[in-house]
Structures are given as structure tokens and as C-alpha cells.
CSV table of C-alpha atoms in Angstrom, one decimal:
chain,number,residue,atom,x,y,z
A,15,MET,CA,-112.3,-107.8,-205.8
A,16,GLN,CA,-111.5,-104.1,-205.3
A,17,ARG,CA,-114.9,-103.3,-206.8
A,18,LEU,CA,-116.6,-105.6,-204.4
A,19,ILE,CA,-114.8,-104.0,-201.5
A,20,GLY,CA,-115.9,-100.6,-202.8
A,21,LEU,CA,-119.5,-101.8,-202.9
A,22,LEU,CA,-119.4,-103.0,-199.4
A,23,GLY,CA,-117.9,-99.6,-198.3
A,24,ARG,CA,-121.2,-98.1,-199.4
A,25,VAL,CA,-123.2,-100.3,-197.1
A,26,ARG,CA,-123.9,-98.8,-193.7
A,27,GLU,CA,-122.4,-101.0,-191.0
A,28,ARG,CA,-124.7,-102.3,-188.4
A,29,PRO,CA,-124.4,-100.6,-185.0
A,30,PRO,CA,-121.9,-102.3,-182.7
A,31,SER,CA,-123.6,-104.6,-180.2
A,32,GLY,CA,-123.2,-103.9,-176.5
A,33,SER,CA,-120.1,-105.2,-174.9
A,34,ALA,CA,-120.6,-108.7,-173.7
A,35,PRO,CA,-119.2,-109.7,-170.3
A,36,ALA,CA,-115.9,-111.6,-170.4
A,37,PRO,CA,-116.6,-115.3,-170.7
A,38,GLY,CA,-116.1,-117.2,-167.5
A,39,ALA,CA,-116.4,-114.2,-165.2
A,40,ALA,CA,-115.3,-114.9,-161.7
A,41,GLY,CA,-117.9,-116.6,-159.4
A,42,ALA,CA,-118.2,-115.7,-155.8
A,43,SER,CA,-117.1,-119.2,-154.8
A,44,GLU,CA,-113.7,-118.5,-156.4
A,45,LEU,CA,-113.1,-115.3,-154.5
A,46,ARG,CA,-114.1,-116.6,-151.1
A,47,GLU,CA,-111.6,-118.4,-148.9
A,48,GLU,CA,-113.9,-119.7,-146.2
A,49,GLY,CA,-114.2,-123.5,-146.2
A,50,TRP,CA,-110.7,-123.9,-147.5
A,51,GLY,CA,-107.7,-124.7,-145.4
A,52,GLY,CA,-103.9,-124.6,-145.7
A,53,LEU,CA,-102.5,-123.9,-149.2
A,54,HIS,CA,-105.9,-123.3,-150.9
A,55,SER,CA,-106.9,-120.6,-148.4
A,56,ALA,CA,-103.5,-118.9,-148.6
A,57,ALA,CA,-103.4,-119.0,-152.4
A,58,ALA,CA,-107.0,-117.8,-152.8
A,59,SER,CA,-106.4,-114.8,-150.5
A,60,GLY,CA,-103.0,-114.0,-151.8
A,61,ASP,CA,-101.3,-114.5,-148.4
A,62,LEU,CA,-97.8,-115.3,-149.6
A,63,ALA,CA,-96.4,-115.0,-146.1
A,64,ARG,CA,-98.8,-117.6,-144.7
A,65,LEU,CA,-98.2,-119.8,-147.7
A,66,GLN,CA,-94.5,-119.7,-147.0
A,67,ARG,CA,-94.8,-120.3,-143.3
A,68,ARG,CA,-97.0,-123.4,-143.9
A,69,TRP,CA,-94.9,-124.7,-146.8
A,70,TRP,CA,-92.7,-127.0,-144.8
A,71,ARG,CA,-95.6,-129.2,-143.7
A,72,LYS,CA,-98.0,-128.5,-146.5
A,73,ARG,CA,-95.7,-128.8,-149.5
A,74,PHE,CA,-96.8,-132.3,-150.4
A,75,ARG,CA,-100.3,-131.0,-150.9
A,76,VAL,CA,-99.3,-128.3,-153.4
A,77,ASN,CA,-101.3,-130.1,-156.1
A,78,GLY,CA,-104.2,-131.0,-153.9
A,79,ARG,CA,-107.8,-130.4,-155.2
A,80,ASN,CA,-110.8,-128.8,-153.6
A,81,ALA,CA,-114.4,-129.7,-154.3
A,82,GLN,CA,-114.2,-128.1,-157.8
A,83,LYS,CA,-110.9,-130.0,-158.4
A,84,GLN,CA,-109.0,-126.7,-158.3
A,85,THR,CA,-105.4,-126.6,-157.1
A,86,PRO,CA,-104.0,-123.7,-155.1
A,87,LEU,CA,-102.5,-122.5,-158.4
A,88,HIS,CA,-106.0,-122.3,-160.0
A,89,LEU,CA,-107.2,-120.1,-157.1
A,90,ALA,CA,-104.1,-117.8,-157.2
A,91,CYS,CA,-104.5,-117.3,-161.0
A,92,ALA,CA,-108.3,-116.7,-160.8
A,93,ASN,CA,-107.7,-114.0,-158.2
A,94,GLY,CA,-104.6,-112.4,-159.8
A,95,HIS,CA,-102.1,-113.1,-157.1
A,96,ALA,CA,-99.0,-113.0,-159.2
A,97,ASP,CA,-96.5,-113.3,-156.3
A,98,VAL,CA,-98.3,-116.5,-155.2
A,99,VAL,CA,-98.3,-117.9,-158.8
A,100,ARG,CA,-94.6,-117.2,-159.0
A,101,PHE,CA,-93.9,-118.9,-155.7
A,102,LEU,CA,-96.0,-122.0,-156.6
A,103,ALA,CA,-94.5,-122.3,-160.1
A,104,GLY,CA,-91.1,-122.0,-158.6
A,105,LYS,CA,-91.8,-124.9,-156.3
A,106,LYS,CA,-92.4,-127.1,-159.3
A,107,CYS,CA,-96.2,-127.5,-158.8
A,108,GLN,CA,-98.2,-129.0,-161.7
A,109,LEU,CA,-98.8,-126.2,-164.2
A,110,ASN,CA,-101.5,-127.8,-166.3
A,111,PRO,CA,-104.1,-129.5,-164.0
A,112,ARG,CA,-107.7,-129.0,-165.1
A,113,ASP,CA,-110.6,-128.5,-162.8
A,114,ASN,CA,-114.2,-129.7,-163.0
A,115,SER,CA,-114.8,-127.3,-166.0
A,116,LYS,CA,-111.6,-128.6,-167.7
A,117,LYS,CA,-109.9,-125.2,-167.1
A,118,SER,CA,-106.2,-125.0,-166.5
A,119,PRO,CA,-104.7,-122.3,-164.3
A,120,LEU,CA,-103.6,-120.5,-167.5
A,121,MET,CA,-107.2,-120.4,-168.7
A,122,LYS,CA,-108.3,-119.0,-165.3
A,123,ALA,CA,-105.7,-116.3,-165.5
A,124,VAL,CA,-106.7,-115.5,-169.1
A,125,GLU,CA,-110.4,-115.4,-168.5
A,126,HIS,CA,-109.9,-113.0,-165.5
A,127,GLN,CA,-107.4,-111.0,-167.6
A,128,HIS,CA,-104.5,-111.3,-165.1
A,129,LYS,CA,-101.7,-110.8,-167.6
A,130,ASP,CA,-98.9,-111.0,-165.1
A,131,CYS,CA,-100.1,-114.4,-164.0
A,132,VAL,CA,-100.4,-115.5,-167.6
A,133,ALA,CA,-96.8,-114.4,-168.2
A,134,ILE,CA,-95.4,-116.2,-165.2
A,135,LEU,CA,-97.2,-119.5,-166.2
A,136,LEU,CA,-96.0,-119.3,-169.8
A,137,GLU,CA,-92.4,-118.5,-168.7
A,138,HIS,CA,-92.5,-121.6,-166.5
A,139,GLY,CA,-93.7,-123.8,-169.4
A,140,ALA,CA,-97.5,-123.9,-169.0
A,141,ASN,CA,-99.2,-125.4,-172.1
A,142,PRO,CA,-101.1,-122.7,-174.0
A,143,ASP,CA,-102.9,-125.2,-176.2
A,144,LEU,CA,-104.8,-127.2,-173.6
A,145,ARG,CA,-108.5,-127.5,-174.5
A,146,GLY,CA,-111.5,-127.0,-172.3
A,147,ALA,CA,-114.7,-129.0,-172.4
A,148,GLY,CA,-115.8,-127.2,-175.6
A,149,GLY,CA,-112.4,-127.6,-177.2
A,150,ASN,CA,-111.5,-123.9,-176.6
A,151,THR,CA,-107.9,-123.0,-175.8
A,152,ALA,CA,-106.6,-120.0,-173.9
A,153,LEU,CA,-106.3,-118.2,-177.2
A,154,HIS,CA,-110.0,-118.7,-178.0
A,155,LEU,CA,-110.7,-117.1,-174.6
A,156,ALA,CA,-108.4,-114.2,-175.1
A,157,ALA,CA,-109.9,-113.5,-178.6
A,158,ALA,CA,-113.4,-113.5,-177.2
A,159,ILE,CA,-112.7,-111.1,-174.3
A,160,PRO,CA,-111.2,-109.5,-176.5
A,161,SER,CA,-107.6,-108.7,-175.3
A,162,LYS,CA,-104.9,-108.0,-177.8
A,163,SER,CA,-102.2,-108.0,-175.1
A,164,LEU,CA,-103.1,-111.5,-174.0
A,165,VAL,CA,-103.4,-112.8,-177.5
A,166,GLU,CA,-99.9,-111.3,-178.3
A,167,LEU,CA,-98.5,-112.9,-175.2
A,168,LEU,CA,-99.9,-116.3,-176.0
A,169,LEU,CA,-98.7,-116.2,-179.6
A,170,GLU,CA,-95.2,-115.2,-178.4
A,171,HIS,CA,-95.2,-118.5,-176.5
A,172,ASN,CA,-96.3,-120.5,-179.5
A,173,ALA,CA,-100.0,-120.8,-178.9
A,174,HIS,CA,-101.6,-122.3,-182.1
A,175,ILE,CA,-103.3,-119.4,-183.8
A,176,ASP,CA,-105.6,-121.7,-185.8
A,177,ALA,CA,-106.6,-124.1,-183.1
A,178,GLN,CA,-110.1,-125.4,-183.6
A,179,ASN,CA,-112.7,-125.9,-180.8
A,180,LYS,CA,-115.3,-128.7,-181.0
A,181,MET,CA,-117.4,-126.6,-183.5
A,182,GLY,CA,-114.3,-126.2,-185.6
A,183,TYR,CA,-114.1,-122.5,-184.8
A,184,THR,CA,-110.6,-120.9,-184.7
A,185,PRO,CA,-109.9,-117.9,-182.5
A,186,LEU,CA,-110.5,-115.8,-185.6
A,187,ALA,CA,-114.0,-117.3,-186.1
A,188,VAL,CA,-114.7,-116.7,-182.4
A,189,ALA,CA,-113.7,-113.0,-182.7
A,190,ILE,CA,-116.1,-112.7,-185.7
A,191,THR,CA,-119.0,-114.2,-183.8
A,192,GLU,CA,-118.3,-111.8,-181.0
A,193,HIS,CA,-118.3,-108.8,-183.4
A,194,CYS,CA,-114.7,-107.9,-182.3
A,195,GLU,CA,-113.6,-106.1,-185.4
A,196,GLU,CA,-110.3,-104.9,-184.0
A,197,MET,CA,-109.5,-108.5,-182.8
A,198,VAL,CA,-110.3,-109.9,-186.2
A,199,GLU,CA,-107.9,-107.5,-187.8
A,200,PHE,CA,-105.3,-108.2,-185.2
A,201,LEU,CA,-105.5,-111.9,-185.7
A,202,LEU,CA,-105.3,-111.6,-189.5
A,203,GLN,CA,-102.2,-109.4,-189.2
A,204,LYS,CA,-100.7,-112.1,-187.0
A,205,GLY,CA,-101.2,-114.7,-189.7
A,206,ALA,CA,-104.6,-116.3,-188.8
A,207,ASP,CA,-105.9,-118.4,-191.7
A,208,VAL,CA,-108.6,-116.4,-193.5
A,209,HIS,CA,-109.7,-119.6,-195.2
A,210,ALA,CA,-110.2,-121.6,-192.0
A,211,ARG,CA,-113.4,-123.8,-192.0
A,212,ASP,CA,-115.5,-125.1,-189.2
A,213,ARG,CA,-116.8,-128.6,-188.9
A,214,HIS,CA,-119.5,-127.9,-191.5
A,215,LYS,CA,-116.9,-126.4,-193.8
A,216,ARG,CA,-118.2,-122.9,-193.3
A,217,THR,CA,-115.5,-120.3,-193.9
A,218,THR,CA,-114.8,-117.3,-191.8
A,219,LEU,CA,-116.3,-115.2,-194.6
A,220,MET,CA,-119.6,-117.2,-194.3
A,221,VAL,CA,-119.6,-116.6,-190.6
A,222,ALA,CA,-119.1,-112.9,-191.0
A,223,VAL,CA,-121.8,-112.7,-193.7
A,224,ALA,CA,-124.3,-114.6,-191.6
A,225,ALA,CA,-123.6,-112.1,-188.8
A,226,GLY,CA,-124.1,-109.2,-191.1
A,227,ASP,CA,-120.8,-107.6,-190.1
A,228,VAL,CA,-119.9,-105.4,-193.0
A,229,ASN,CA,-116.6,-104.1,-191.7
A,230,VAL,CA,-115.4,-107.6,-190.9
A,231,ILE,CA,-116.5,-108.8,-194.4
A,232,ARG,CA,-114.3,-106.1,-195.9
A,233,LEU,CA,-111.4,-107.1,-193.7
A,234,LEU,CA,-111.7,-110.7,-194.7
A,235,LEU,CA,-111.9,-109.8,-198.4
A,236,ARG,CA,-108.8,-107.6,-198.2
A,237,HIS,CA,-107.0,-110.5,-196.7
A,238,GLY,CA,-107.9,-112.8,-199.6
A,239,ALA,CA,-111.1,-114.5,-198.5
A,240,GLU,CA,-112.7,-116.4,-201.4
A,241,LEU,CA,-116.3,-115.9,-202.5
A,242,SER,CA,-116.4,-119.2,-204.4
A,243,HIS,CA,-115.7,-121.6,-201.5
A,244,GLU,CA,-118.6,-123.8,-200.5
A,245,ASP,CA,-119.7,-125.4,-197.2
A,246,GLU,CA,-120.8,-129.0,-196.9
A,247,PHE,CA,-124.2,-128.1,-198.2
A,248,GLY,CA,-122.8,-126.4,-201.3
A,249,ARG,CA,-123.6,-122.9,-200.1
A,250,THR,CA,-121.2,-120.0,-200.8
A,251,ALA,CA,-120.9,-116.7,-198.9
A,252,LEU,CA,-123.3,-115.3,-201.4
A,253,SER,CA,-125.9,-117.9,-200.3
A,254,TYR,CA,-125.3,-117.0,-196.7
A,255,ALA,CA,-126.0,-113.3,-197.6
A,256,ARG,CA,-129.4,-114.4,-199.1
A,257,LEU,CA,-130.3,-116.7,-196.2
A,258,SER,CA,-129.3,-114.2,-193.6
A,259,GLY,CA,-131.8,-111.7,-194.9
A,260,TYR,CA,-129.3,-109.0,-195.8
A,261,ALA,CA,-130.9,-108.1,-199.1
A,262,ASP,CA,-128.7,-105.2,-199.9
A,263,ILE,CA,-125.5,-107.2,-199.5
A,264,TYR,CA,-126.9,-110.1,-201.4
A,265,ASN,CA,-128.1,-107.9,-204.3
A,266,GLN,CA,-124.8,-106.1,-204.6
A,267,TRP,CA,-122.8,-109.3,-204.4
A,268,GLU,CA,-125.0,-111.0,-207.0
A,269,GLU,CA,-124.6,-108.0,-209.3
A,270,PHE,CA,-120.9,-108.0,-208.8
A,271,VAL,CA,-120.5,-111.8,-209.4
A,272,ASN,CA,-122.7,-111.7,-212.5
A,273,CYS,CA,-120.9,-108.8,-214.1
A,274,GLU,CA,-117.5,-110.3,-213.3
A,275,ARG,CA,-118.6,-113.5,-215.1
A,276,THR,CA,-119.8,-111.7,-218.2
A,277,GLY,CA,-117.0,-109.1,-218.2
A,278,GLU,CA,-119.5,-106.3,-218.3
A,279,CYS,CA,-118.6,-104.5,-215.1
A,280,SER,CA,-118.1,-100.8,-215.4
A,281,ALA,CA,-117.2,-98.1,-213.0
A,282,GLY,CA,-120.9,-97.2,-212.8
A,283,SER,CA,-121.9,-100.7,-211.9
A,284,THR,CA,-120.3,-100.4,-208.5
A,285,GLU,CA,-123.1,-98.2,-207.4
A,286,GLY,CA,-125.7,-99.9,-205.4
A,287,PRO,CA,-128.0,-99.6,-202.4
A,288,ALA,CA,-126.1,-97.6,-199.7
A,289,VAL,CA,-128.2,-98.6,-196.7
A,290,LEU,CA,-128.2,-101.9,-194.7
A,291,ASP,CA,-131.2,-102.3,-192.5
A,292,SER,CA,-129.6,-102.0,-189.0
A,293,SER,CA,-132.6,-103.7,-187.5
A,294,CYS,CA,-131.4,-107.1,-188.8
A,295,SER,CA,-130.5,-109.4,-186.0
A,296,GLY,CA,-127.5,-110.9,-187.7
A,297,THR,CA,-128.9,-114.4,-187.3
A,298,THR,CA,-130.1,-116.9,-189.9
A,299,ALA,CA,-133.0,-119.2,-189.3
A,300,ASP,CA,-132.2,-121.6,-192.1
A,301,VAL,CA,-128.5,-122.1,-191.3
A,302,PRO,CA,-128.0,-121.4,-187.6
A,303,LEU,CA,-124.4,-120.7,-186.9
A,304,GLY,CA,-124.6,-120.6,-183.1
A,305,ALA,CA,-121.7,-119.3,-181.0
A,306,PRO,CA,-118.7,-121.2,-179.8
A,307,ALA,CA,-119.4,-123.0,-176.6
A,308,MET,CA,-117.7,-120.6,-174.3
A,309,THR,CA,-119.6,-121.1,-171.0
A,310,GLY,CA,-121.5,-123.6,-169.0
A,311,ALA,CA,-121.3,-127.3,-169.1
A,312,ASP,CA,-120.2,-127.3,-172.7
A,313,GLY,CA,-117.7,-124.5,-172.3
A,314,PHE,CA,-114.1,-124.9,-171.3
């Protein structure tokens, strides 16, 4: 295994892809208050004083829904009004309602990276493991952003680190597909299952190989990822290296596996091609991985 890690160390990593926008970025409709009345308008604009003044006659509508089935708490979380979130949570409003997109207030706070709102909700007992339309939890979202501080906070409140979405992807697998190397390492350090499989029994190592992410491959191997595991089609990580078009990785792995089987490996045999064609797209035509459903109708 150490020789294999050494081999991969000689392969030039592909250039990091451009930063993708955080999934579920705020839409203008969430940030406008016109068209809303009472509690929704006050919560959306962060007008705590108006919220408090109207409370005595509006309090029975604290869990009321707008056209998107969002409660005042949804709107306060989306816009980062922590004082309003604290006020509403303290008034015993529902903490886990889900809107038209199946997003809870906690998911809204996470996707817009309002950590103070996330902390308040969790302290008041919000469920960190609710699933959106795509089966994604708040932890999937935080891993995809990526935000270590939000992941840490969610884990401190017992979020399931190996929760699977509808594709069977754990937050670790999502971080791999998003090419978030630091998040992958962080989740592994926090105890994420390196052997987790998706609904087609693909391991996290297979996902990383199909993406051509050399640094992530090394991280997974150092944390005990197995080369011999097979998916439902009988393919191993080595098969994925071949199918993905990464000839250098495939050739070096094949040489390593063969010499390990015959016991003929030597110090010199760890030498191999040192260049990975950085023009590779990281996708595989024969075995499409796809990405976790993070947005749109099949998202949260």
C-alpha cells in the first residue's frame, strides 16, 4: 500500500476546478419582502421590533406558510437574521417545517452559510438529519459548500456523518464529487466511513478514481480504502481507472497489483509515468457517476 501511495505521489494532480457557487444560492424572491404581510414580512426583513409589536395578534400565525410553503422562520434563516431566529425559536415555533423544495429552516441557514442561525436552531433542538427531495441532509449541503465550521457544528449536534442521499452518496462522497480535498480530509478525520458505498455499490475510492482526483485518491488510500472492493457490476477501482481514461493511473495500478500478487515488487518498480494528462475531464462515458442531486426539482 505504501508503494502504491508513493506511485500516486508521482502523478501530477489535475488543476483544481473553479469554485462552484454554493448550492441553493439565495433567489431574489427570498430576499424581497413585498407581497408578504405580518410575521413573514417582519421576519424576512429582520425587523425584530415590528415582529415583537405585532406578536400579540399574530402569534397564532407563527407557523403560517407563504406561497412557497415557507414559514417566517424559513425567511429569517435564509436572510441571516439571527435575532429573529432566536425570538421565533424562543416562542416555540415549529423548528422543522419543510417548504416546497423540502428544505427546513436549518437547511436554509446552512446553504446561505449563516452559522449563527444554524447554531440557534440546533441549540433549540432542530433535526440535523431531515432529508430534502434528493435525500440530502444539512450535512451534505455543508460538505458541498464546503464549510468546515458548519460541518463541525452539525457533527457536534449529532448529525449522521454517513447519511446517504437518494443516490447513496454520503457527505464524504459529495465532497469528492465537488473536488473539495480539504473537506474530504476533514470528514475522514471526523470518522467518515471510507468504505461507504452508493446505491450501485461504488466505493468512495471508485468515485475519486472516476473523477481523476489524485490527491483525494491518496487520502482515501491512507485511510484504508480497499482496492479489491467491487461494485454491483464487478468493477474495482482499477477498472474505474481504465474506464475513466486515466491511462497513467491505470498502468501504474495494474503494475502494482500484478507485482504484489507475484511478490516481485522491488524498490525500482515503484517508478512509473510521472505525468497525468490534465486535459482529462474527470468523467467516464461508460460508467457515468453523475453528481448528487443538489439543486432543482430533484434537489433538497
